[in-house]
mmCIF file of C-alpha atoms in Angstrom:
data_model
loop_
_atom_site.group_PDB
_atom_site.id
_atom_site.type_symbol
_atom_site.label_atom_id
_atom_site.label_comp_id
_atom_site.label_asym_id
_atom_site.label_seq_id
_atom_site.Cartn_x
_atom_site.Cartn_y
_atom_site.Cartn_z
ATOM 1 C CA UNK A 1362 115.959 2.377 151.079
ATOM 2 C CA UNK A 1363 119.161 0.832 149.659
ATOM 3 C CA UNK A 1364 119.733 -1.688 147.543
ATOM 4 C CA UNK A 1365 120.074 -4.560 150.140
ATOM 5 C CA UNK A 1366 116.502 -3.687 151.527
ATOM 6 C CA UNK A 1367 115.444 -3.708 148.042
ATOM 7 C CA UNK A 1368 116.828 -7.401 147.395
ATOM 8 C CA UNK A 1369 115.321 -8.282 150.825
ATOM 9 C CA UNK A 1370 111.828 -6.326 149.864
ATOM 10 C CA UNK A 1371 111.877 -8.267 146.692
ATOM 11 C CA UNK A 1372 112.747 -11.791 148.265
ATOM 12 C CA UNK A 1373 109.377 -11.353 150.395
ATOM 13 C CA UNK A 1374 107.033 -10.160 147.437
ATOM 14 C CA UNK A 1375 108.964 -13.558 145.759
ATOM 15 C CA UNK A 1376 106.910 -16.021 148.687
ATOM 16 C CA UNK A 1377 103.229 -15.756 147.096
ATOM 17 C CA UNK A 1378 105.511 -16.472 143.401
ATOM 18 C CA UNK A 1379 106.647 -19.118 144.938
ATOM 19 C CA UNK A 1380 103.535 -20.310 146.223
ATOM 20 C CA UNK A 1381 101.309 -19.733 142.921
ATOM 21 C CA UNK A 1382 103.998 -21.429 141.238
ATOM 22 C CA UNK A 1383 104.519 -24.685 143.285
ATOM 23 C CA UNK A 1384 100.520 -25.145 143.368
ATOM 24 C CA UNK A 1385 99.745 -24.429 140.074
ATOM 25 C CA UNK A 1386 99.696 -27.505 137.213
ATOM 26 C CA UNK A 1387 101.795 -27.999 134.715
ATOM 27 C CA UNK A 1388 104.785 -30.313 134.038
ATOM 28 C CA UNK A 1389 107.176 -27.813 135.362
ATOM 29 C CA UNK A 1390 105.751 -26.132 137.653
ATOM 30 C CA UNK A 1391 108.006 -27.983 140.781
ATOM 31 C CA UNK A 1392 111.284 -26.799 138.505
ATOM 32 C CA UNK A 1393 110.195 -23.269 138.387
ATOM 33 C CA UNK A 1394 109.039 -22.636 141.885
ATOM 34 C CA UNK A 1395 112.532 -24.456 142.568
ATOM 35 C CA UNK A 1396 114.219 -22.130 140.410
ATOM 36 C CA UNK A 1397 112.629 -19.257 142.270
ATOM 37 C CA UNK A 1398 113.528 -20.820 145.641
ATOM 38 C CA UNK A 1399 117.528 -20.342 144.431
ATOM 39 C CA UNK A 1400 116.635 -17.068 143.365
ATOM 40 C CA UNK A 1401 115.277 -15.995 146.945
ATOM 41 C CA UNK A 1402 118.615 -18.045 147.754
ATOM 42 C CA UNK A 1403 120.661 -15.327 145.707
ATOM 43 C CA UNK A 1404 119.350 -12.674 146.268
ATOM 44 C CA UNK A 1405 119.996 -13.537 150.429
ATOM 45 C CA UNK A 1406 123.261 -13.572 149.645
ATOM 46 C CA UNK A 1407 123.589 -10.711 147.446
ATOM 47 C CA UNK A 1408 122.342 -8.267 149.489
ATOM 48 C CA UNK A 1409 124.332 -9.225 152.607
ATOM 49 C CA UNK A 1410 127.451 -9.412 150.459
ATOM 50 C CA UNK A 1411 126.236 -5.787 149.503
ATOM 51 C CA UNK A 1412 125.417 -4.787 152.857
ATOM 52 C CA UNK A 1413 128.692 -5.386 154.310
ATOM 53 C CA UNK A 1414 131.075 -4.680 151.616
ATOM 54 C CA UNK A 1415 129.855 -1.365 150.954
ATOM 55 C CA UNK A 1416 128.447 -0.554 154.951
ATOM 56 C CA UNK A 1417 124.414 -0.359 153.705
ATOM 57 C CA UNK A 1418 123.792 -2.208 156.980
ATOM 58 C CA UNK A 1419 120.477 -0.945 158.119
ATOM 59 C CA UNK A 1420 117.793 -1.439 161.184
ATOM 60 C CA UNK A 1421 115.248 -2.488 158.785
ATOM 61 C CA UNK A 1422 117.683 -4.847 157.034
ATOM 62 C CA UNK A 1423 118.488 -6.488 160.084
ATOM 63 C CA UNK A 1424 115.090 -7.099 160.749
ATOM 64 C CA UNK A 1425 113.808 -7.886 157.623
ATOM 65 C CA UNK A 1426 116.579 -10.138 156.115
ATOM 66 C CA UNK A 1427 116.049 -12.655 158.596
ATOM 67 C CA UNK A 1428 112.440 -12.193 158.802
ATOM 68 C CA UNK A 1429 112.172 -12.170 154.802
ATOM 69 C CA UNK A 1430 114.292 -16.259 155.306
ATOM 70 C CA UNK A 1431 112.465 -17.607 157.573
ATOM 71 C CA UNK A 1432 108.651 -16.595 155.794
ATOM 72 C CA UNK A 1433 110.362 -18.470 152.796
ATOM 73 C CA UNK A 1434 111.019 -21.296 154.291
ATOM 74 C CA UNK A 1435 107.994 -21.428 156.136
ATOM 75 C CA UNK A 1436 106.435 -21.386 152.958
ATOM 76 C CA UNK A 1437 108.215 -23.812 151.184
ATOM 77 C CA UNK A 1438 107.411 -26.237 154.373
ATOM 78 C CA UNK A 1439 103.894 -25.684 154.212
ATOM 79 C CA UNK A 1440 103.692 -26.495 150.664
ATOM 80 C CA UNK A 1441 105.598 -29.147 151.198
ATOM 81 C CA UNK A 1442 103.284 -30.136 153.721
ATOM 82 C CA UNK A 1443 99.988 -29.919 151.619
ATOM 83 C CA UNK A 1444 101.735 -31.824 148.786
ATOM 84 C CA UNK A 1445 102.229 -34.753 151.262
ATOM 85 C CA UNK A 1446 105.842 -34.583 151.237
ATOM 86 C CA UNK A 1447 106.473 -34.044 154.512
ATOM 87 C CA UNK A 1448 104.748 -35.074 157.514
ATOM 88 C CA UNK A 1449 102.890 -33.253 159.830
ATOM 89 C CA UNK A 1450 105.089 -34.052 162.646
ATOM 90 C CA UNK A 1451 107.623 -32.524 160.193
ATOM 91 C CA UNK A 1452 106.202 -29.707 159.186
ATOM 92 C CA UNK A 1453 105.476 -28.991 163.360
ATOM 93 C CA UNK A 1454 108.747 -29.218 164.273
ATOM 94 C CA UNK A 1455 109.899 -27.249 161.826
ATOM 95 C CA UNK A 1456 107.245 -24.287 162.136
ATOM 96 C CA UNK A 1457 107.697 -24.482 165.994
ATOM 97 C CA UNK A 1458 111.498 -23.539 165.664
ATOM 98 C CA UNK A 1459 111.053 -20.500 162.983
ATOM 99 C CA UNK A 1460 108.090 -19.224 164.615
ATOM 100 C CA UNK A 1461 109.475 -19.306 167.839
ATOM 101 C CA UNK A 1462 112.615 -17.735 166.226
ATOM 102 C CA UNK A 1463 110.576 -14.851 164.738
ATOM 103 C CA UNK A 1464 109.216 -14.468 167.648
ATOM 104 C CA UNK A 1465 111.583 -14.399 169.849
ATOM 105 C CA UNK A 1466 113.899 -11.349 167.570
ATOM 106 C CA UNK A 1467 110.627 -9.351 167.417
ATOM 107 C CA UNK A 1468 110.820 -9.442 171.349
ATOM 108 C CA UNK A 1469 114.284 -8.566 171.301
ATOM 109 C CA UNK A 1470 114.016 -5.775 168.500
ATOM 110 C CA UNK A 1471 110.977 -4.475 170.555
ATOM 111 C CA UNK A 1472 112.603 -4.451 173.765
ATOM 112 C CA UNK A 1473 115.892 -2.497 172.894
ATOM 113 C CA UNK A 1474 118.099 -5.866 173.211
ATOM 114 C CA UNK A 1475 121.430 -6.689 170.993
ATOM 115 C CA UNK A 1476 120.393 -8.799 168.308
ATOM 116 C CA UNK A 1477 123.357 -11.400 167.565
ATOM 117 C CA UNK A 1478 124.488 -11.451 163.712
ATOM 118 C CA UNK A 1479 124.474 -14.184 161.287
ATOM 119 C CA UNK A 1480 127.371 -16.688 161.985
ATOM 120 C CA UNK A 1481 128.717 -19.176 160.179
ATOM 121 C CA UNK A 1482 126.463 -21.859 161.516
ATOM 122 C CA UNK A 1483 123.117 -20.032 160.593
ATOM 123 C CA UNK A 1484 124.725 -19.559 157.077
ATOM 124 C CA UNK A 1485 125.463 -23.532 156.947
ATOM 125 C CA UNK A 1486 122.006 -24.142 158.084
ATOM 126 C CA UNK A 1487 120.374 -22.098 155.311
ATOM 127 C CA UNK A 1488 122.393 -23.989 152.628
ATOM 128 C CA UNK A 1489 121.806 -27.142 154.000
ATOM 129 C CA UNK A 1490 117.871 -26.538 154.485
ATOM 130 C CA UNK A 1491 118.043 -24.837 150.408
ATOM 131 C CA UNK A 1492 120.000 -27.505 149.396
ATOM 132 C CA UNK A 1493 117.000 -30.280 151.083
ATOM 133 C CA UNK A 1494 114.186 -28.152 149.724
ATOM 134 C CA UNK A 1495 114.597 -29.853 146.053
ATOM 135 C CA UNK A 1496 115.342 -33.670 147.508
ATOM 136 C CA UNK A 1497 112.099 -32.871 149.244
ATOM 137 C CA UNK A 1498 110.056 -31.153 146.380
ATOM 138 C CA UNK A 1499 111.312 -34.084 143.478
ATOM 139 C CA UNK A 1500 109.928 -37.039 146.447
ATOM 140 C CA UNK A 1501 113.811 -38.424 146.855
ATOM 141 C CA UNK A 1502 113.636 -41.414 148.663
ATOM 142 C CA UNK A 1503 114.970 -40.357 152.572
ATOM 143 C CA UNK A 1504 114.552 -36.585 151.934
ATOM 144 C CA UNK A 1505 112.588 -36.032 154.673
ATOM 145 C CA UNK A 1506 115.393 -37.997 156.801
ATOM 146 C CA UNK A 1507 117.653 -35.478 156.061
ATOM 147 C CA UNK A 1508 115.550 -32.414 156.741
ATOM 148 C CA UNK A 1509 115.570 -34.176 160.092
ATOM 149 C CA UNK A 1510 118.951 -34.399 160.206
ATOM 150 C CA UNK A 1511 118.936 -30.393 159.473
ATOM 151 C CA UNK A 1512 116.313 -29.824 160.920
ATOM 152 C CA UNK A 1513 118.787 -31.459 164.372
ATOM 153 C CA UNK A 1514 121.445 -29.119 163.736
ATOM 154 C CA UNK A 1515 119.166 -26.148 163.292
ATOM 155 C CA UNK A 1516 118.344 -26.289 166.975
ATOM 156 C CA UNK A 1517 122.034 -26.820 168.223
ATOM 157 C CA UNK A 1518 122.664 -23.573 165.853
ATOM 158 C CA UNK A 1519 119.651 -21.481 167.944
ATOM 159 C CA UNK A 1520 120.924 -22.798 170.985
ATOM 160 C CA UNK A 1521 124.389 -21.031 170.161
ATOM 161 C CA UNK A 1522 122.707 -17.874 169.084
ATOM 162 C CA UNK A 1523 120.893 -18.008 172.269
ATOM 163 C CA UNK A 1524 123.842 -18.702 174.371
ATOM 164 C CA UNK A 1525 125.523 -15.953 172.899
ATOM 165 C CA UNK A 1526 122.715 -13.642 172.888
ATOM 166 C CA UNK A 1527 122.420 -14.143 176.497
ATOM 167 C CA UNK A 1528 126.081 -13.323 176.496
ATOM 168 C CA UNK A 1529 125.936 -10.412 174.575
ATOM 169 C CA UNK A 1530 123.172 -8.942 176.238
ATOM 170 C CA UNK A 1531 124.486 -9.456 179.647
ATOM 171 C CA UNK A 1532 127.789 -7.929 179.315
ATOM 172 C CA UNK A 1533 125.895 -5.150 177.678
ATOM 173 C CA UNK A 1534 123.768 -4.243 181.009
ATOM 174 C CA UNK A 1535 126.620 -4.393 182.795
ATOM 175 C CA UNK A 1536 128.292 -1.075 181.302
#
């Protein structure tokens, strides 16, 4: 256990925080379960700066780092969800994609297959869905446009990591 998988340890235990927070009452309740929405943020990009500067890349980080991104944001869809500030054809979409991603590397981890990195257009994605999250959670106006609009370039970014994991793992069986 290094300090990466610690960061990415702590940014799951930080999804029922979340959670409590966002549903609790309070007049600042939405600003605190937004602040600890940036600080699963961080600590994301922490621990991969960690990871790779100092070579603390790990099997279980490469599982779990994803894994512990997409459970946040599945949370902070749902909740926005139950809060009416999405719709449900939103919130489908949206869980259909990051389940199906889950999914899908579980498959791959199970089955022995080359798991493609992080590339710059998963990293853009991730801002732009953290940077949604609070036009979505403060009720802006065409928030939920705009998570569509993400939401849009989310799936051309999967259908590059597919392409290339199809790539990867062909010229792989080959040798």
């Amino acid at each position: 256990m290094n300090i990466p998988n610690l960061l990415t340890f702590f940014r799951i235990l930080l999804i029922p925080v979340y959670l409590l927070v966002f549903f609790s009452s309070g007049p600042y309740h939405v600003g605190i379960a937004l602040a600890i929405l940036i600080l699963a943020g961080l600590t994301d990009i922490i621990d991969g700066y960690i990871a790779r500067t100092y070579n603390q890349v790990t099997s279980f980080g490469t599982m779990m780092d994803p894994l512990a991104d997409k459970l946040m944001m599945l949370a902070v869809v749902c909740s926005l969800f139950l809060t009416e500030r999405i719709s449900v054809w939103t919130a489908l979409f949206f869980f259909a994609r990051d389940l199906g991603m889950i999914v899908a590397s579980a498959i791959f981890h199970f089955r022995g297959k080359k798991t493609v990195p992080a590339n710059v257009f998963g990293k853009v994605t991730t801002v732009l869905f953290y940077m949604t999250f609070p036009l979505l959670m403060y009720r802006y106006v065409y928030a939920e446009e705009i998570l569509w609009a993400v939401m849009v370039f989310s799936f051309v970014t999967s259908a590059l990591y597919i392409g290339k994991y199809r790539i990867l793992n062909k010229n792989s069986s080959h040798q």
